[in-house]
């Protein structure tokens, strides 16, 4: 396993399918903890099921699979604030 992202946290928008899901899988295989973001909770659950079992364990707790519309600036700010709170990190 490539470990260049070991200890890093990555927020992937559009993570439920296509390029977003591929990016999430790549970051997971590179050692990152990944917060999955998409507009649909159902799509997030389906995406998580598509990831290899070992990678699922590296996804940050279920509450970080965050349904959001990335066109809305207020929701984008909320993603950042929520991730910092969950991860205990400062700006």
mmCIF file of N, CA, C and O in Angstrom:
data_model
loop_
_atom_site.group_PDB
_atom_site.id
_atom_site.type_symbol
_atom_site.label_atom_id
_atom_site.label_comp_id
_atom_site.label_asym_id
_atom_site.label_seq_id
_atom_site.Cartn_x
_atom_site.Cartn_y
_atom_site.Cartn_z
ATOM 1 N N UNK A 1 0.836 -1.185 0.000
ATOM 2 C CA UNK A 1 0.000 0.000 0.000
ATOM 3 C C UNK A 1 0.880 1.248 0.000
ATOM 4 O O UNK A 1 1.836 1.342 0.753
ATOM 5 N N UNK A 2 0.537 2.188 -0.840
ATOM 6 C CA UNK A 2 1.197 3.494 -0.868
ATOM 7 C C UNK A 2 0.769 4.248 0.385
ATOM 8 O O UNK A 2 -0.401 4.286 0.725
ATOM 9 N N UNK A 3 1.711 4.835 1.112
ATOM 10 C CA UNK A 3 1.364 5.508 2.372
ATOM 11 C C UNK A 3 1.611 7.010 2.327
ATOM 12 O O UNK A 3 1.745 7.643 3.358
ATOM 13 N N UNK A 4 1.649 7.608 1.142
ATOM 14 C CA UNK A 4 1.972 9.029 1.058
ATOM 15 C C UNK A 4 0.915 9.910 1.718
ATOM 16 O O UNK A 4 1.205 11.040 2.065
ATOM 17 N N UNK A 5 -0.302 9.402 1.941
ATOM 18 C CA UNK A 5 -1.336 10.180 2.619
ATOM 19 C C UNK A 5 -1.618 9.657 4.026
ATOM 20 O O UNK A 5 -2.619 10.030 4.645
ATOM 21 N N UNK A 6 -0.741 8.808 4.546
ATOM 22 C CA UNK A 6 -0.887 8.272 5.901
ATOM 23 C C UNK A 6 -1.019 9.422 6.902
ATOM 24 O O UNK A 6 -0.234 10.363 6.880
ATOM 25 N N UNK A 7 -2.046 9.358 7.750
ATOM 26 C CA UNK A 7 -2.254 10.393 8.757
ATOM 27 C C UNK A 7 -2.941 11.647 8.239
ATOM 28 O O UNK A 7 -3.181 12.572 9.000
ATOM 29 N N UNK A 8 -3.271 11.673 6.962
ATOM 30 C CA UNK A 8 -3.949 12.826 6.364
ATOM 31 C C UNK A 8 -5.437 12.554 6.285
ATOM 32 O O UNK A 8 -5.878 11.412 6.241
ATOM 33 N N UNK A 9 -6.209 13.635 6.262
ATOM 34 C CA UNK A 9 -7.654 13.539 6.103
ATOM 35 C C UNK A 9 -8.027 14.202 4.790
ATOM 36 O O UNK A 9 -7.582 15.310 4.497
ATOM 37 N N UNK A 10 -8.832 13.518 3.995
ATOM 38 C CA UNK A 10 -9.261 14.026 2.698
ATOM 39 C C UNK A 10 -10.785 14.051 2.668
ATOM 40 O O UNK A 10 -11.430 13.073 3.026
ATOM 41 N N UNK A 11 -11.340 15.183 2.258
ATOM 42 C CA UNK A 11 -12.780 15.299 2.042
ATOM 43 C C UNK A 11 -13.005 15.205 0.538
ATOM 44 O O UNK A 11 -12.449 15.991 -0.227
ATOM 45 N N UNK A 12 -13.772 14.212 0.107
ATOM 46 C CA UNK A 12 -14.033 14.011 -1.313
ATOM 47 C C UNK A 12 -15.498 14.318 -1.584
ATOM 48 O O UNK A 12 -16.388 13.653 -1.058
ATOM 49 N N UNK A 13 -15.735 15.349 -2.402
ATOM 50 C CA UNK A 13 -17.101 15.661 -2.821
ATOM 51 C C UNK A 13 -17.445 14.829 -4.051
ATOM 52 O O UNK A 13 -16.560 14.384 -4.785
ATOM 53 N N UNK A 14 -18.720 14.586 -4.251
ATOM 54 C CA UNK A 14 -19.137 13.744 -5.366
ATOM 55 C C UNK A 14 -18.638 12.321 -5.197
ATOM 56 O O UNK A 14 -18.389 11.604 -6.166
ATOM 57 N N UNK A 15 -18.500 11.892 -3.946
ATOM 58 C CA UNK A 15 -17.861 10.617 -3.632
ATOM 59 C C UNK A 15 -18.749 9.402 -3.864
ATOM 60 O O UNK A 15 -18.288 8.279 -3.711
ATOM 61 N N UNK A 16 -19.990 9.598 -4.266
ATOM 62 C CA UNK A 16 -20.885 8.456 -4.381
ATOM 63 C C UNK A 16 -20.765 7.704 -5.692
ATOM 64 O O UNK A 16 -21.234 6.571 -5.797
ATOM 65 N N UNK A 17 -20.119 8.309 -6.701
ATOM 66 C CA UNK A 17 -19.972 7.591 -7.968
ATOM 67 C C UNK A 17 -18.925 8.253 -8.861
ATOM 68 O O UNK A 17 -18.418 9.330 -8.548
ATOM 69 N N UNK A 18 -18.601 7.588 -9.935
ATOM 70 C CA UNK A 18 -17.713 8.136 -10.949
ATOM 71 C C UNK A 18 -16.350 8.556 -10.436
ATOM 72 O O UNK A 18 -15.702 7.846 -9.669
ATOM 73 N N UNK A 19 -15.919 9.742 -10.890
ATOM 74 C CA UNK A 19 -14.592 10.241 -10.537
ATOM 75 C C UNK A 19 -14.446 10.428 -9.028
ATOM 76 O O UNK A 19 -13.399 10.127 -8.461
ATOM 77 N N UNK A 20 -15.492 10.916 -8.358
ATOM 78 C CA UNK A 20 -15.421 11.118 -6.915
ATOM 79 C C UNK A 20 -15.174 9.821 -6.161
ATOM 80 O O UNK A 20 -14.335 9.762 -5.257
ATOM 81 N N UNK A 21 -15.882 8.769 -6.541
ATOM 82 C CA UNK A 21 -15.694 7.468 -5.893
ATOM 83 C C UNK A 21 -14.308 6.923 -6.194
ATOM 84 O O UNK A 21 -13.635 6.387 -5.311
ATOM 85 N N UNK A 22 -13.840 7.103 -7.433
ATOM 86 C CA UNK A 22 -12.492 6.655 -7.796
ATOM 87 C C UNK A 22 -11.433 7.422 -6.996
ATOM 88 O O UNK A 22 -10.452 6.829 -6.537
ATOM 89 N N UNK A 23 -11.646 8.728 -6.819
ATOM 90 C CA UNK A 23 -10.706 9.523 -6.011
ATOM 91 C C UNK A 23 -10.697 9.046 -4.562
ATOM 92 O O UNK A 23 -9.634 8.901 -3.957
ATOM 93 N N UNK A 24 -11.884 8.814 -4.005
ATOM 94 C CA UNK A 24 -11.967 8.323 -2.627
ATOM 95 C C UNK A 24 -11.214 7.012 -2.481
ATOM 96 O O UNK A 24 -10.430 6.834 -1.543
ATOM 97 N N UNK A 25 -11.416 6.100 -3.426
ATOM 98 C CA UNK A 25 -10.732 4.804 -3.374
ATOM 99 C C UNK A 25 -9.214 4.985 -3.470
ATOM 100 O O UNK A 25 -8.459 4.320 -2.756
ATOM 101 N N UNK A 26 -8.769 5.901 -4.320
ATOM 102 C CA UNK A 26 -7.325 6.147 -4.465
ATOM 103 C C UNK A 26 -6.720 6.719 -3.190
ATOM 104 O O UNK A 26 -5.643 6.294 -2.761
ATOM 105 N N UNK A 27 -7.406 7.688 -2.580
ATOM 106 C CA UNK A 27 -6.899 8.261 -1.331
ATOM 107 C C UNK A 27 -6.886 7.219 -0.220
ATOM 108 O O UNK A 27 -5.949 7.172 0.579
ATOM 109 N N UNK A 28 -7.917 6.380 -0.168
ATOM 110 C CA UNK A 28 -7.936 5.317 0.835
ATOM 111 C C UNK A 28 -6.767 4.365 0.644
ATOM 112 O O UNK A 28 -6.099 3.989 1.608
ATOM 113 N N UNK A 29 -6.492 3.997 -0.605
ATOM 114 C CA UNK A 29 -5.388 3.058 -0.846
ATOM 115 C C UNK A 29 -4.025 3.702 -0.594
ATOM 116 O O UNK A 29 -3.040 3.000 -0.394
ATOM 117 N N UNK A 30 -3.997 5.049 -0.555
ATOM 118 C CA UNK A 30 -2.746 5.768 -0.249
ATOM 119 C C UNK A 30 -2.617 6.075 1.236
ATOM 120 O O UNK A 30 -1.719 6.804 1.647
ATOM 121 N N UNK A 31 -3.535 5.538 2.054
ATOM 122 C CA UNK A 31 -3.401 5.645 3.495
ATOM 123 C C UNK A 31 -4.192 6.754 4.163
ATOM 124 O O UNK A 31 -4.106 6.931 5.377
ATOM 125 N N UNK A 32 -4.974 7.520 3.407
ATOM 126 C CA UNK A 32 -5.736 8.630 3.990
ATOM 127 C C UNK A 32 -6.989 8.138 4.710
ATOM 128 O O UNK A 32 -7.516 7.071 4.403
ATOM 129 N N UNK A 33 -7.450 8.939 5.651
ATOM 130 C CA UNK A 33 -8.801 8.811 6.185
ATOM 131 C C UNK A 33 -9.659 9.662 5.262
ATOM 132 O O UNK A 33 -9.282 10.782 4.917
ATOM 133 N N UNK A 34 -10.798 9.159 4.842
ATOM 134 C CA UNK A 34 -11.604 9.862 3.842
ATOM 135 C C UNK A 34 -13.008 10.122 4.363
ATOM 136 O O UNK A 34 -13.665 9.231 4.882
ATOM 137 N N UNK A 35 -13.424 11.384 4.218
ATOM 138 C CA UNK A 35 -14.812 11.772 4.494
ATOM 139 C C UNK A 35 -15.523 11.837 3.149
ATOM 140 O O UNK A 35 -15.124 12.587 2.259
ATOM 141 N N UNK A 36 -16.532 11.008 2.985
ATOM 142 C CA UNK A 36 -17.290 10.960 1.740
ATOM 143 C C UNK A 36 -18.398 12.009 1.759
ATOM 144 O O UNK A 36 -19.132 12.111 2.740
ATOM 145 N N UNK A 37 -18.526 12.780 0.677
ATOM 146 C CA UNK A 37 -19.542 13.830 0.578
ATOM 147 C C UNK A 37 -20.304 13.646 -0.726
ATOM 148 O O UNK A 37 -19.705 13.463 -1.784
ATOM 149 N N UNK A 38 -21.632 13.701 -0.639
ATOM 150 C CA UNK A 38 -22.483 13.601 -1.822
ATOM 151 C C UNK A 38 -23.838 14.214 -1.491
ATOM 152 O O UNK A 38 -24.113 14.533 -0.336
ATOM 153 N N UNK A 39 -24.679 14.377 -2.491
ATOM 154 C CA UNK A 39 -26.002 14.954 -2.245
ATOM 155 C C UNK A 39 -26.979 13.956 -1.634
ATOM 156 O O UNK A 39 -27.977 14.348 -1.058
ATOM 157 N N UNK A 40 -26.712 12.677 -1.759
ATOM 158 C CA UNK A 40 -27.696 11.662 -1.378
ATOM 159 C C UNK A 40 -27.136 10.658 -0.379
ATOM 160 O O UNK A 40 -26.109 10.019 -0.636
ATOM 161 N N UNK A 41 -27.805 10.508 0.735
ATOM 162 C CA UNK A 41 -27.414 9.507 1.743
ATOM 163 C C UNK A 41 -27.449 8.106 1.144
ATOM 164 O O UNK A 41 -26.548 7.299 1.354
ATOM 165 N N UNK A 42 -28.489 7.800 0.374
ATOM 166 C CA UNK A 42 -28.590 6.476 -0.245
ATOM 167 C C UNK A 42 -27.422 6.184 -1.169
ATOM 168 O O UNK A 42 -26.882 5.072 -1.176
ATOM 169 N N UNK A 43 -27.035 7.181 -1.967
ATOM 170 C CA UNK A 43 -25.889 7.001 -2.856
ATOM 171 C C UNK A 43 -24.593 6.822 -2.070
ATOM 172 O O UNK A 43 -23.711 6.063 -2.472
ATOM 173 N N UNK A 44 -24.473 7.525 -0.945
ATOM 174 C CA UNK A 44 -23.284 7.350 -0.100
ATOM 175 C C UNK A 44 -23.212 5.932 0.454
ATOM 176 O O UNK A 44 -22.149 5.316 0.461
ATOM 177 N N UNK A 45 -24.342 5.422 0.904
ATOM 178 C CA UNK A 45 -24.365 4.054 1.427
ATOM 179 C C UNK A 45 -23.980 3.051 0.339
ATOM 180 O O UNK A 45 -23.217 2.120 0.585
ATOM 181 N N UNK A 46 -24.496 3.265 -0.884
ATOM 182 C CA UNK A 46 -24.165 2.376 -2.001
ATOM 183 C C UNK A 46 -22.683 2.473 -2.349
ATOM 184 O O UNK A 46 -22.039 1.461 -2.637
ATOM 185 N N UNK A 47 -22.130 3.692 -2.319
ATOM 186 C CA UNK A 47 -20.707 3.885 -2.626
ATOM 187 C C UNK A 47 -19.840 3.175 -1.597
ATOM 188 O O UNK A 47 -18.857 2.509 -1.950
ATOM 189 N N UNK A 48 -20.184 3.311 -0.331
ATOM 190 C CA UNK A 48 -19.412 2.664 0.726
ATOM 191 C C UNK A 48 -19.394 1.150 0.525
ATOM 192 O O UNK A 48 -18.366 0.499 0.696
ATOM 193 N N UNK A 49 -20.531 0.609 0.107
ATOM 194 C CA UNK A 49 -20.618 -0.838 -0.122
ATOM 195 C C UNK A 49 -19.734 -1.286 -1.283
ATOM 196 O O UNK A 49 -19.309 -2.442 -1.332
ATOM 197 N N UNK A 50 -19.427 -0.382 -2.228
ATOM 198 C CA UNK A 50 -18.582 -0.718 -3.376
ATOM 199 C C UNK A 50 -17.093 -0.730 -3.035
ATOM 200 O O UNK A 50 -16.297 -1.307 -3.763
ATOM 201 N N UNK A 51 -16.729 -0.072 -1.946
ATOM 202 C CA UNK A 51 -15.316 -0.018 -1.565
ATOM 203 C C UNK A 51 -14.877 -1.351 -0.972
ATOM 204 O O UNK A 51 -15.659 -2.032 -0.310
ATOM 205 N N UNK A 52 -13.616 -1.734 -1.186
ATOM 206 C CA UNK A 52 -13.119 -2.965 -0.569
ATOM 207 C C UNK A 52 -13.276 -2.911 0.955
ATOM 208 O O UNK A 52 -13.190 -1.837 1.554
ATOM 209 N N UNK A 53 -13.504 -4.037 1.562
ATOM 210 C CA UNK A 53 -13.739 -4.118 3.008
ATOM 211 C C UNK A 53 -12.639 -3.409 3.803
ATOM 212 O O UNK A 53 -12.925 -2.667 4.733
ATOM 213 N N UNK A 54 -11.381 -3.617 3.434
ATOM 214 C CA UNK A 54 -10.276 -2.981 4.159
ATOM 215 C C UNK A 54 -10.351 -1.466 4.069
ATOM 216 O O UNK A 54 -10.031 -0.760 5.018
ATOM 217 N N UNK A 55 -10.762 -0.929 2.914
ATOM 218 C CA UNK A 55 -10.862 0.513 2.747
ATOM 219 C C UNK A 55 -12.040 1.104 3.522
ATOM 220 O O UNK A 55 -11.965 2.219 4.010
ATOM 221 N N UNK A 56 -13.113 0.330 3.650
ATOM 222 C CA UNK A 56 -14.272 0.832 4.408
ATOM 223 C C UNK A 56 -13.878 1.181 5.834
ATOM 224 O O UNK A 56 -14.360 2.137 6.404
ATOM 225 N N UNK A 57 -12.983 0.397 6.396
ATOM 226 C CA UNK A 57 -12.535 0.645 7.764
ATOM 227 C C UNK A 57 -11.781 1.965 7.869
ATOM 228 O O UNK A 57 -11.703 2.551 8.946
ATOM 229 N N UNK A 58 -11.211 2.444 6.767
ATOM 230 C CA UNK A 58 -10.458 3.698 6.770
ATOM 231 C C UNK A 58 -11.323 4.917 6.497
ATOM 232 O O UNK A 58 -10.844 6.040 6.567
ATOM 233 N N UNK A 59 -12.590 4.693 6.153
ATOM 234 C CA UNK A 59 -13.490 5.828 6.027
ATOM 235 C C UNK A 59 -13.768 6.335 7.433
ATOM 236 O O UNK A 59 -13.930 5.557 8.371
ATOM 237 N N UNK A 60 -13.787 7.624 7.558
ATOM 238 C CA UNK A 60 -14.046 8.225 8.863
ATOM 239 C C UNK A 60 -15.451 7.836 9.295
ATOM 240 O O UNK A 60 -16.303 7.548 8.464
ATOM 241 N N UNK A 61 -15.715 7.864 10.586
ATOM 242 C CA UNK A 61 -16.982 7.407 11.129
ATOM 243 C C UNK A 61 -18.159 7.755 10.223
ATOM 244 O O UNK A 61 -18.144 8.732 9.512
ATOM 245 N N UNK A 62 -19.194 6.965 10.335
ATOM 246 C CA UNK A 62 -20.352 7.090 9.453
ATOM 247 C C UNK A 62 -20.895 8.516 9.379
ATOM 248 O O UNK A 62 -21.389 8.927 8.356
ATOM 249 N N UNK A 63 -20.790 9.290 10.456
ATOM 250 C CA UNK A 63 -21.355 10.636 10.406
ATOM 251 C C UNK A 63 -20.608 11.560 9.446
ATOM 252 O O UNK A 63 -21.077 12.635 9.136
ATOM 253 N N UNK A 64 -19.463 11.134 8.963
ATOM 254 C CA UNK A 64 -18.736 11.977 8.016
ATOM 255 C C UNK A 64 -19.141 11.711 6.580
ATOM 256 O O UNK A 64 -18.670 12.379 5.682
ATOM 257 N N UNK A 65 -19.978 10.738 6.372
ATOM 258 C CA UNK A 65 -20.546 10.546 5.042
ATOM 259 C C UNK A 65 -21.705 11.514 4.962
ATOM 260 O O UNK A 65 -22.779 11.288 5.491
ATOM 261 N N UNK A 66 -21.449 12.622 4.322
ATOM 262 C CA UNK A 66 -22.253 13.816 4.499
ATOM 263 C C UNK A 66 -23.023 14.176 3.246
ATOM 264 O O UNK A 66 -22.433 14.571 2.250
ATOM 265 N N UNK A 67 -24.372 14.056 3.258
ATOM 266 C CA UNK A 67 -25.135 14.483 2.091
ATOM 267 C C UNK A 67 -25.181 16.011 2.027
ATOM 268 O O UNK A 67 -25.579 16.656 2.991
ATOM 269 N N UNK A 68 -24.744 16.600 0.902
ATOM 270 C CA UNK A 68 -24.694 18.054 0.769
ATOM 271 C C UNK A 68 -24.723 18.443 -0.707
ATOM 272 O O UNK A 68 -24.248 17.704 -1.556
ATOM 273 N N UNK A 69 -25.264 19.602 -0.980
ATOM 274 C CA UNK A 69 -25.245 20.171 -2.316
ATOM 275 C C UNK A 69 -24.052 21.122 -2.404
ATOM 276 O O UNK A 69 -24.056 22.185 -1.788
ATOM 277 N N UNK A 70 -23.042 20.765 -3.162
ATOM 278 C CA UNK A 70 -21.792 21.535 -3.209
ATOM 279 C C UNK A 70 -21.914 22.852 -3.969
ATOM 280 O O UNK A 70 -20.968 23.627 -4.011
ATOM 281 N N UNK A 71 -23.061 23.126 -4.543
ATOM 282 C CA UNK A 71 -23.274 24.427 -5.196
ATOM 283 C C UNK A 71 -23.603 25.491 -4.151
ATOM 284 O O UNK A 71 -23.396 26.677 -4.363
ATOM 285 N N UNK A 72 -24.059 25.078 -2.990
ATOM 286 C CA UNK A 72 -24.474 25.987 -1.914
ATOM 287 C C UNK A 72 -23.284 26.315 -1.011
ATOM 288 O O UNK A 72 -22.775 25.454 -0.298
ATOM 289 N N UNK A 73 -22.829 27.573 -1.052
ATOM 290 C CA UNK A 73 -21.670 27.998 -0.261
ATOM 291 C C UNK A 73 -21.837 27.791 1.224
ATOM 292 O O UNK A 73 -20.881 27.475 1.934
ATOM 293 N N UNK A 74 -23.051 27.961 1.726
ATOM 294 C CA UNK A 74 -23.312 27.762 3.152
ATOM 295 C C UNK A 74 -23.095 26.292 3.517
ATOM 296 O O UNK A 74 -22.499 25.982 4.549
ATOM 297 N N UNK A 75 -23.540 25.396 2.654
ATOM 298 C CA UNK A 75 -23.350 23.969 2.925
ATOM 299 C C UNK A 75 -21.871 23.587 2.847
ATOM 300 O O UNK A 75 -21.401 22.752 3.615
ATOM 301 N N UNK A 76 -21.122 24.202 1.943
ATOM 302 C CA UNK A 76 -19.678 23.934 1.848
ATOM 303 C C UNK A 76 -18.987 24.360 3.150
ATOM 304 O O UNK A 76 -18.164 23.626 3.691
ATOM 305 N N UNK A 77 -19.330 25.539 3.650
ATOM 306 C CA UNK A 77 -18.741 26.004 4.913
ATOM 307 C C UNK A 77 -19.093 25.049 6.047
ATOM 308 O O UNK A 77 -18.268 24.766 6.917
ATOM 309 N N UNK A 78 -20.322 24.526 6.030
ATOM 310 C CA UNK A 78 -20.751 23.585 7.060
ATOM 311 C C UNK A 78 -19.936 22.290 6.997
ATOM 312 O O UNK A 78 -19.570 21.736 8.029
ATOM 313 N N UNK A 79 -19.622 21.830 5.788
ATOM 314 C CA UNK A 79 -18.782 20.627 5.658
ATOM 315 C C UNK A 79 -17.461 20.853 6.387
ATOM 316 O O UNK A 79 -17.028 20.032 7.187
ATOM 317 N N UNK A 80 -16.812 21.981 6.089
ATOM 318 C CA UNK A 80 -15.505 22.270 6.699
ATOM 319 C C UNK A 80 -15.617 22.346 8.215
ATOM 320 O O UNK A 80 -14.807 21.756 8.937
ATOM 321 N N UNK A 81 -16.611 23.059 8.719
ATOM 322 C CA UNK A 81 -16.774 23.181 10.168
ATOM 323 C C UNK A 81 -17.088 21.843 10.817
ATOM 324 O O UNK A 81 -16.531 21.509 11.862
ATOM 325 N N UNK A 82 -17.970 21.060 10.198
ATOM 326 C CA UNK A 82 -18.318 19.749 10.745
ATOM 327 C C UNK A 82 -17.110 18.827 10.777
ATOM 328 O O UNK A 82 -16.885 18.102 11.737
ATOM 329 N N UNK A 83 -16.312 18.826 9.710
ATOM 330 C CA UNK A 83 -15.136 17.960 9.660
ATOM 331 C C UNK A 83 -14.144 18.352 10.743
ATOM 332 O O UNK A 83 -13.566 17.509 11.397
ATOM 333 N N UNK A 84 -13.948 19.648 10.943
ATOM 334 C CA UNK A 84 -13.006 20.093 11.987
ATOM 335 C C UNK A 84 -13.492 19.656 13.362
ATOM 336 O O UNK A 84 -12.707 19.230 14.198
ATOM 337 N N UNK A 85 -14.797 19.784 13.599
ATOM 338 C CA UNK A 85 -15.358 19.399 14.895
ATOM 339 C C UNK A 85 -15.182 17.902 15.129
ATOM 340 O O UNK A 85 -14.700 17.479 16.172
ATOM 341 N N UNK A 86 -15.530 17.087 14.147
ATOM 342 C CA UNK A 86 -15.427 15.640 14.279
ATOM 343 C C UNK A 86 -13.985 15.206 14.459
ATOM 344 O O UNK A 86 -13.665 14.330 15.251
ATOM 345 N N UNK A 87 -13.086 15.858 13.732
ATOM 346 C CA UNK A 87 -11.692 15.437 13.750
ATOM 347 C C UNK A 87 -10.870 16.138 14.824
ATOM 348 O O UNK A 87 -9.711 15.815 15.033
ATOM 349 N N UNK A 88 -11.468 17.126 15.507
ATOM 350 C CA UNK A 88 -10.761 17.843 16.560
ATOM 351 C C UNK A 88 -9.618 18.680 16.037
ATOM 352 O O UNK A 88 -8.595 18.834 16.706
ATOM 353 N N UNK A 89 -9.768 19.214 14.844
ATOM 354 C CA UNK A 89 -8.707 20.009 14.239
ATOM 355 C C UNK A 89 -9.126 21.460 14.146
ATOM 356 O O UNK A 89 -10.290 21.791 14.020
ATOM 357 N N UNK A 90 -8.136 22.337 14.213
ATOM 358 C CA UNK A 90 -8.366 23.773 14.102
ATOM 359 C C UNK A 90 -8.063 24.238 12.692
ATOM 360 O O UNK A 90 -7.405 23.558 11.930
ATOM 361 N N UNK A 91 -8.500 25.445 12.379
ATOM 362 C CA UNK A 91 -8.197 26.028 11.059
ATOM 363 C C UNK A 91 -6.749 26.319 10.924
ATOM 364 O O UNK A 91 -6.008 26.559 11.774
#
